[in-house]
């Protein structure tokens, strides 16, 4: 009896988290706001890497429209935002943006950097 109760609780938990995972993809509108607020200074309002704050940077920000970004998977870009890019002024945002906000802003970046594995 007890085992069956535990089992059904686990099963309900699993299906709830699966449903949440399905509905937790990014929201482009919210992502646009986050991007203009935190990212456009370097990456530019249109994602070309030509924002007003780039003069002092040792590594230029990514131009999201370029092949280098478009050939990257969502997971690669997601990790770059979350953990930052090593040896560059792109620091990780894990301490300032929630996981949902990172997904939102990633969705927005994908509007000018649609994934294209062939470049
Ligand atoms: C201080 C300037 C600066 C800010 C602010 C900034 N970035 Fe970056 N970003 C960079 C630089 C520099 C790189 C490294 C470019 C490279 O490696 O070619 C980079 C790389 C990236 C990459 C990896 C792109 C690729 O093709 O590998 C992503 C994704 C990214 N930034 C997203 C963001 C997001 C989202 C924000 C805002 C939450 C943000 N950046 C804020 C400077 C910045």
PDB file of C-alpha atoms in Angstrom, residues 64-77 106 109-119:
ATOM      1  CA  UNK A  64      24.735  37.211 -33.965  1.00  0.00           C
ATOM      2  CA  UNK A  65      23.932  37.426 -37.657  1.00  0.00           C
ATOM      3  CA  UNK A  66      27.284  35.860 -38.575  1.00  0.00           C
ATOM      4  CA  UNK A  67      27.810  32.190 -39.411  1.00  0.00           C
ATOM      5  CA  UNK A  68      29.759  31.682 -36.166  1.00  0.00           C
ATOM      6  CA  UNK A  69      26.621  32.278 -34.086  1.00  0.00           C
ATOM      7  CA  UNK A  70      24.037  30.825 -36.460  1.00  0.00           C
ATOM      8  CA  UNK A  71      25.794  27.465 -36.601  1.00  0.00           C
ATOM      9  CA  UNK A  72      25.648  27.178 -32.809  1.00  0.00           C
ATOM     10  CA  UNK A  73      22.871  25.165 -31.183  1.00  0.00           C
ATOM     11  CA  UNK A  74      20.462  26.678 -28.683  1.00  0.00           C
ATOM     12  CA  UNK A  75      22.343  24.833 -25.948  1.00  0.00           C
ATOM     13  CA  UNK A  76      25.691  26.360 -26.935  1.00  0.00           C
ATOM     14  CA  UNK A  77      24.275  29.885 -26.953  1.00  0.00           C
ATOM     15  CA  UNK A 106      17.979  33.304 -26.249  1.00  0.00           C
ATOM     16  CA  UNK A 109      18.609  36.314 -30.258  1.00  0.00           C
ATOM     17  CA  UNK A 110      17.323  33.484 -32.456  1.00  0.00           C
ATOM     18  CA  UNK A 111      15.092  35.989 -34.274  1.00  0.00           C
ATOM     19  CA  UNK A 112      18.195  37.533 -35.892  1.00  0.00           C
ATOM     20  CA  UNK A 113      20.405  34.452 -35.621  1.00  0.00           C
ATOM     21  CA  UNK A 114      18.179  31.599 -36.854  1.00  0.00           C
ATOM     22  CA  UNK A 115      19.906  28.252 -36.326  1.00  0.00           C
ATOM     23  CA  UNK A 116      21.507  27.067 -39.541  1.00  0.00           C
ATOM     24  CA  UNK A 117      23.941  24.155 -39.159  1.00  0.00           C
ATOM     25  CA  UNK A 118      25.282  24.718 -42.698  1.00  0.00           C
ATOM     26  CA  UNK A 119      26.127  28.376 -42.049  1.00  0.00           C
TER      27      UNK A 119
END
